[in-house]
PDB file of C-alpha atoms in Angstrom:
ATOM      1  CA  HIS A  22      13.198  -2.901  -1.397  1.00 96.00           C
ATOM      2  CA  SER A  23      10.993  -5.966  -1.075  1.00 96.00           C
ATOM      3  CA  MET A  24      11.682  -7.830   2.196  1.00 96.00           C
ATOM      4  CA  GLY A  25      13.864  -4.905   3.276  1.00 97.00           C
ATOM      5  CA  SER A  26      10.707  -2.768   3.319  1.00 98.00           C
ATOM      6  CA  ILE A  27       9.127  -5.132   5.842  1.00 97.00           C
ATOM      7  CA  ILE A  28      12.268  -5.118   7.981  1.00 97.00           C
ATOM      8  CA  ALA A  29      12.552  -1.318   7.820  1.00 97.00           C
ATOM      9  CA  TYR A  30       8.880  -0.882   8.755  1.00 97.00           C
ATOM     10  CA  ASP A  31       9.261  -3.308  11.652  1.00 95.00           C
ATOM     11  CA  VAL A  32      12.405  -1.603  12.963  1.00 95.00           C
ATOM     12  CA  LEU A  33      10.918   1.895  12.687  1.00 96.00           C
ATOM     13  CA  SER A  34       7.653   0.804  14.317  1.00 93.00           C
ATOM     14  CA  PHE A  35       8.788  -1.531  17.072  1.00 90.00           C
ATOM     15  CA  VAL A  36      12.566  -1.420  17.634  1.00 91.00           C
ATOM     16  CA  ALA A  37      13.871   2.070  16.897  1.00 88.00           C
ATOM     17  CA  LYS A  38      10.621   3.971  17.295  1.00 81.00           C
ATOM     18  CA  GLN A  39      12.454   6.815  19.057  1.00 88.00           C
ATOM     19  CA  SER A  40      14.574   7.372  15.942  1.00 92.00           C
ATOM     20  CA  ARG A  41      13.691  10.269  13.683  1.00 94.00           C
ATOM     21  CA  ILE A  42      13.914  10.092   9.914  1.00 95.00           C
ATOM     22  CA  ASP A  43      12.659  12.654   7.433  1.00 95.00           C
ATOM     23  CA  THR A  44      11.706  10.363   4.575  1.00 97.00           C
ATOM     24  CA  PHE A  45      10.855   6.664   4.424  1.00 98.00           C
ATOM     25  CA  ILE A  46      10.942   5.089   0.953  1.00 98.00           C
ATOM     26  CA  THR A  47       9.590   1.668   0.084  1.00 98.00           C
ATOM     27  CA  MET A  48       9.939   0.021  -3.333  1.00 98.00           C
ATOM     28  CA  GLY A  49       8.336  -3.176  -4.517  1.00 98.00           C
ATOM     29  CA  ALA A  50       7.081  -3.599  -0.966  1.00 98.00           C
ATOM     30  CA  PRO A  51       4.920  -6.574   0.026  1.00 98.00           C
ATOM     31  CA  LEU A  52       3.673  -4.627   3.069  1.00 97.00           C
ATOM     32  CA  GLY A  53       0.098  -4.638   1.751  1.00 94.00           C
ATOM     33  CA  ALA A  54      -0.063  -8.420   1.358  1.00 94.00           C
ATOM     34  CA  PRO A  55      -2.718  -9.832   3.716  1.00 92.00           C
ATOM     35  CA  PHE A  56      -0.345 -12.318   5.386  1.00 92.00           C
ATOM     36  CA  VAL A  57       2.235  -9.568   6.022  1.00 94.00           C
ATOM     37  CA  MET A  58      -0.374  -7.114   7.303  1.00 92.00           C
ATOM     38  CA  SER A  59      -1.834  -9.737   9.647  1.00 91.00           C
ATOM     39  CA  ARG A  60       1.604 -10.400  11.154  1.00 90.00           C
ATOM     40  CA  ILE A  61       2.265  -6.681  11.647  1.00 91.00           C
ATOM     41  CA  ALA A  62      -1.214  -6.179  13.129  1.00 89.00           C
ATOM     42  CA  ALA A  63      -0.742  -9.088  15.547  1.00 87.00           C
ATOM     43  CA  HIS A  64       2.597  -7.676  16.694  1.00 82.00           C
ATOM     44  CA  SER A  65       1.097  -4.197  17.005  1.00 80.00           C
ATOM     45  CA  LYS A  66      -1.782  -5.541  19.100  1.00 75.00           C
ATOM     46  CA  SER A  67       0.514  -7.434  21.458  1.00 67.00           C
ATOM     47  CA  THR A  68       2.885  -4.446  21.743  1.00 65.00           C
ATOM     48  CA  TYR A  69       0.519  -1.454  21.786  1.00 65.00           C
ATOM     49  CA  GLY A  70      -2.934  -2.947  22.272  1.00 67.00           C
ATOM     50  CA  GLN A  71      -4.011  -1.723  18.847  1.00 62.00           C
ATOM     51  CA  ILE A  72      -4.482  -3.481  15.553  1.00 65.00           C
ATOM     52  CA  LYS A  73      -4.572  -0.514  13.200  1.00 75.00           C
ATOM     53  CA  LEU A  74      -1.518  -0.154  11.006  1.00 91.00           C
ATOM     54  CA  GLN A  75       0.004   3.277  10.695  1.00 94.00           C
ATOM     55  CA  THR A  76       2.986   5.175   9.411  1.00 97.00           C
ATOM     56  CA  PRO A  77       5.810   4.655  11.920  1.00 96.00           C
ATOM     57  CA  GLU A  78       6.091   7.497  14.439  1.00 95.00           C
ATOM     58  CA  ALA A  79       9.794   7.761  13.567  1.00 97.00           C
ATOM     59  CA  VAL A  80       8.897   9.190  10.121  1.00 98.00           C
ATOM     60  CA  LYS A  81       8.794  13.002  10.363  1.00 96.00           C
ATOM     61  CA  LYS A  82       7.929  14.210   6.848  1.00 96.00           C
ATOM     62  CA  HIS A  83       7.252  11.673   4.093  1.00 98.00           C
ATOM     63  CA  TRP A  84       6.601   8.036   3.289  1.00 98.00           C
ATOM     64  CA  TYR A  85       6.810   7.342  -0.443  1.00 99.00           C
ATOM     65  CA  ASN A  86       5.843   3.899  -1.705  1.00 99.00           C
ATOM     66  CA  PHE A  87       6.982   3.081  -5.255  1.00 99.00           C
ATOM     67  CA  SER A  88       5.289   0.198  -7.070  1.00 98.00           C
ATOM     68  CA  ASP A  89       4.886  -1.199 -10.542  1.00 98.00           C
ATOM     69  CA  ILE A  90       1.490  -2.847 -11.055  1.00 97.00           C
ATOM     70  CA  ARG A  91       3.280  -5.727 -12.823  1.00 97.00           C
ATOM     71  CA  ASP A  92       5.422  -6.401  -9.724  1.00 98.00           C
ATOM     72  CA  LYS A  93       4.020  -9.640  -8.296  1.00 96.00           C
ATOM     73  CA  ILE A  94       5.759  -9.113  -4.935  1.00 96.00           C
ATOM     74  CA  ALA A  95       4.081  -5.727  -4.414  1.00 95.00           C
ATOM     75  CA  LEU A  96       0.685  -7.251  -5.086  1.00 89.00           C
ATOM     76  CA  ASP A  97      -1.151  -4.582  -3.092  1.00 93.00           C
ATOM     77  CA  TYR A  98       0.542  -1.508  -4.482  1.00 92.00           C
ATOM     78  CA  LYS A  99      -1.730   1.031  -2.711  1.00 96.00           C
ATOM     79  CA  LEU A 100      -0.394   1.101   0.833  1.00 97.00           C
ATOM     80  CA  SER A 101      -2.235   4.378   1.484  1.00 97.00           C
ATOM     81  CA  ASP A 102      -5.406   2.267   1.820  1.00 94.00           C
ATOM     82  CA  ASP A 103      -3.792   0.064   4.458  1.00 93.00           C
ATOM     83  CA  PHE A 104      -1.781   2.381   6.724  1.00 96.00           C
ATOM     84  CA  THR A 105      -3.169   5.387   8.607  1.00 95.00           C
ATOM     85  CA  PRO A 106      -1.183   8.592   9.190  1.00 97.00           C
ATOM     86  CA  ASN A 107       1.037   8.841  12.265  1.00 96.00           C
ATOM     87  CA  SER A 108       0.525  11.502  14.958  1.00 96.00           C
ATOM     88  CA  LYS A 109       2.420  14.034  12.797  1.00 97.00           C
ATOM     89  CA  GLY A 110      -0.012  13.477   9.926  1.00 98.00           C
ATOM     90  CA  VAL A 111       2.544  11.644   7.774  1.00 98.00           C
ATOM     91  CA  LYS A 112       0.786   9.186   5.492  1.00 98.00           C
ATOM     92  CA  VAL A 113       1.823   6.906   2.676  1.00 98.00           C
ATOM     93  CA  VAL A 114       2.059   8.552  -0.736  1.00 98.00           C
ATOM     94  CA  ASP A 115       1.790   5.831  -3.382  1.00 98.00           C
ATOM     95  CA  LYS A 116       3.655   6.407  -6.628  1.00 98.00           C
ATOM     96  CA  LEU A 117       3.110   4.068  -9.548  1.00 98.00           C
ATOM     97  CA  VAL A 118       6.171   3.660 -11.723  1.00 98.00           C
ATOM     98  CA  THR A 119       7.183   1.651 -14.741  1.00 98.00           C
ATOM     99  CA  ASN A 120      10.003  -0.640 -13.701  1.00 98.00           C
ATOM    100  CA  ASN A 121      11.520  -1.302 -17.110  1.00 96.00           C
ATOM    101  CA  TYR A 122      14.406  -3.512 -15.978  1.00 97.00           C
ATOM    102  CA  VAL A 123      15.241  -6.182 -18.568  1.00 97.00           C
ATOM    103  CA  MET A 124      18.117  -8.665 -18.540  1.00 96.00           C
ATOM    104  CA  ASN A 125      18.804 -11.069 -21.385  1.00 98.00           C
ATOM    105  CA  GLY A 126      15.468 -10.114 -22.909  1.00 97.00           C
ATOM    106  CA  ILE A 127      13.511 -10.977 -19.761  1.00 97.00           C
ATOM    107  CA  ALA A 128      11.581  -8.230 -17.975  1.00 97.00           C
ATOM    108  CA  ASN A 129      11.720  -8.142 -14.180  1.00 97.00           C
ATOM    109  CA  PRO A 130       9.375  -5.446 -12.827  1.00 97.00           C
ATOM    110  CA  HIS A 131      10.467  -6.269  -9.248  1.00 97.00           C
ATOM    111  CA  LYS A 132      14.195  -5.623  -9.757  1.00 97.00           C
ATOM    112  CA  SER A 133      15.538  -2.846  -7.531  1.00 97.00           C
ATOM    113  CA  PHE A 134      17.629  -1.326 -10.350  1.00 95.00           C
ATOM    114  CA  GLY A 135      14.462  -0.584 -12.312  1.00 97.00           C
ATOM    115  CA  TYR A 136      12.911   1.203  -9.347  1.00 98.00           C
ATOM    116  CA  LEU A 137      16.071   3.224  -8.701  1.00 98.00           C
ATOM    117  CA  ARG A 138      16.107   4.626 -12.229  1.00 97.00           C
ATOM    118  CA  ALA A 139      12.383   5.407 -12.419  1.00 98.00           C
ATOM    119  CA  PRO A 140      11.815   9.157 -13.005  1.00 98.00           C
ATOM    120  CA  GLU A 141       9.314   9.306 -10.122  1.00 98.00           C
ATOM    121  CA  PHE A 142      11.969   8.052  -7.691  1.00 98.00           C
ATOM    122  CA  ILE A 143      14.639  10.353  -9.146  1.00 98.00           C
ATOM    123  CA  ASN A 144      12.332  13.361  -8.586  1.00 97.00           C
ATOM    124  CA  VAL A 145      11.801  12.442  -4.915  1.00 97.00           C
ATOM    125  CA  LEU A 146      15.544  11.884  -4.463  1.00 97.00           C
ATOM    126  CA  VAL A 147      16.421  15.251  -6.030  1.00 96.00           C
ATOM    127  CA  ASP A 148      13.843  17.018  -3.833  1.00 95.00           C
ATOM    128  CA  PHE A 149      15.272  15.285  -0.746  1.00 94.00           C
ATOM    129  CA  ILE A 150      18.852  16.291  -1.628  1.00 94.00           C
ATOM    130  CA  ASN A 151      17.864  19.876  -2.442  1.00 94.00           C
ATOM    131  CA  ASP A 152      15.917  20.158   0.832  1.00 87.00           C
ATOM    132  CA  LYS A 153      18.975  18.961   2.782  1.00 73.00           C
ATOM    133  CA  GLN A 154      21.220  21.534   1.092  1.00 70.00           C
ATOM    134  CA  ALA A 155      18.886  24.472   1.796  1.00 55.00           C
TER     135      ALA A 155
END
């Protein structure tokens, strides 16, 4: 969630790129923000000689990006426009949700609890669990 999405992307792309994960999930991710993308692109260019941003090679099956359009941290909620598929063809699947978290009468569409209880996330989680049990 949030900054954790940037850290996870960085680790999967540059540190633990030999790791293999089935599903990468980002929520309320600022990965599409121009200043974040420019930092990732600069690191990618110095590391790999390429600027294009892509799904980390470590991701084997899915990358789901959950965003609420009211979430000011996830200001570019369509990461599929910003990141190309990896060599396995895994690309970002953007899922818009309604993060209805409210505390003391104040809505917070960036709060992780609201993302975790969104039906769209629950469906992906159930599919992931069922796939692992098969």
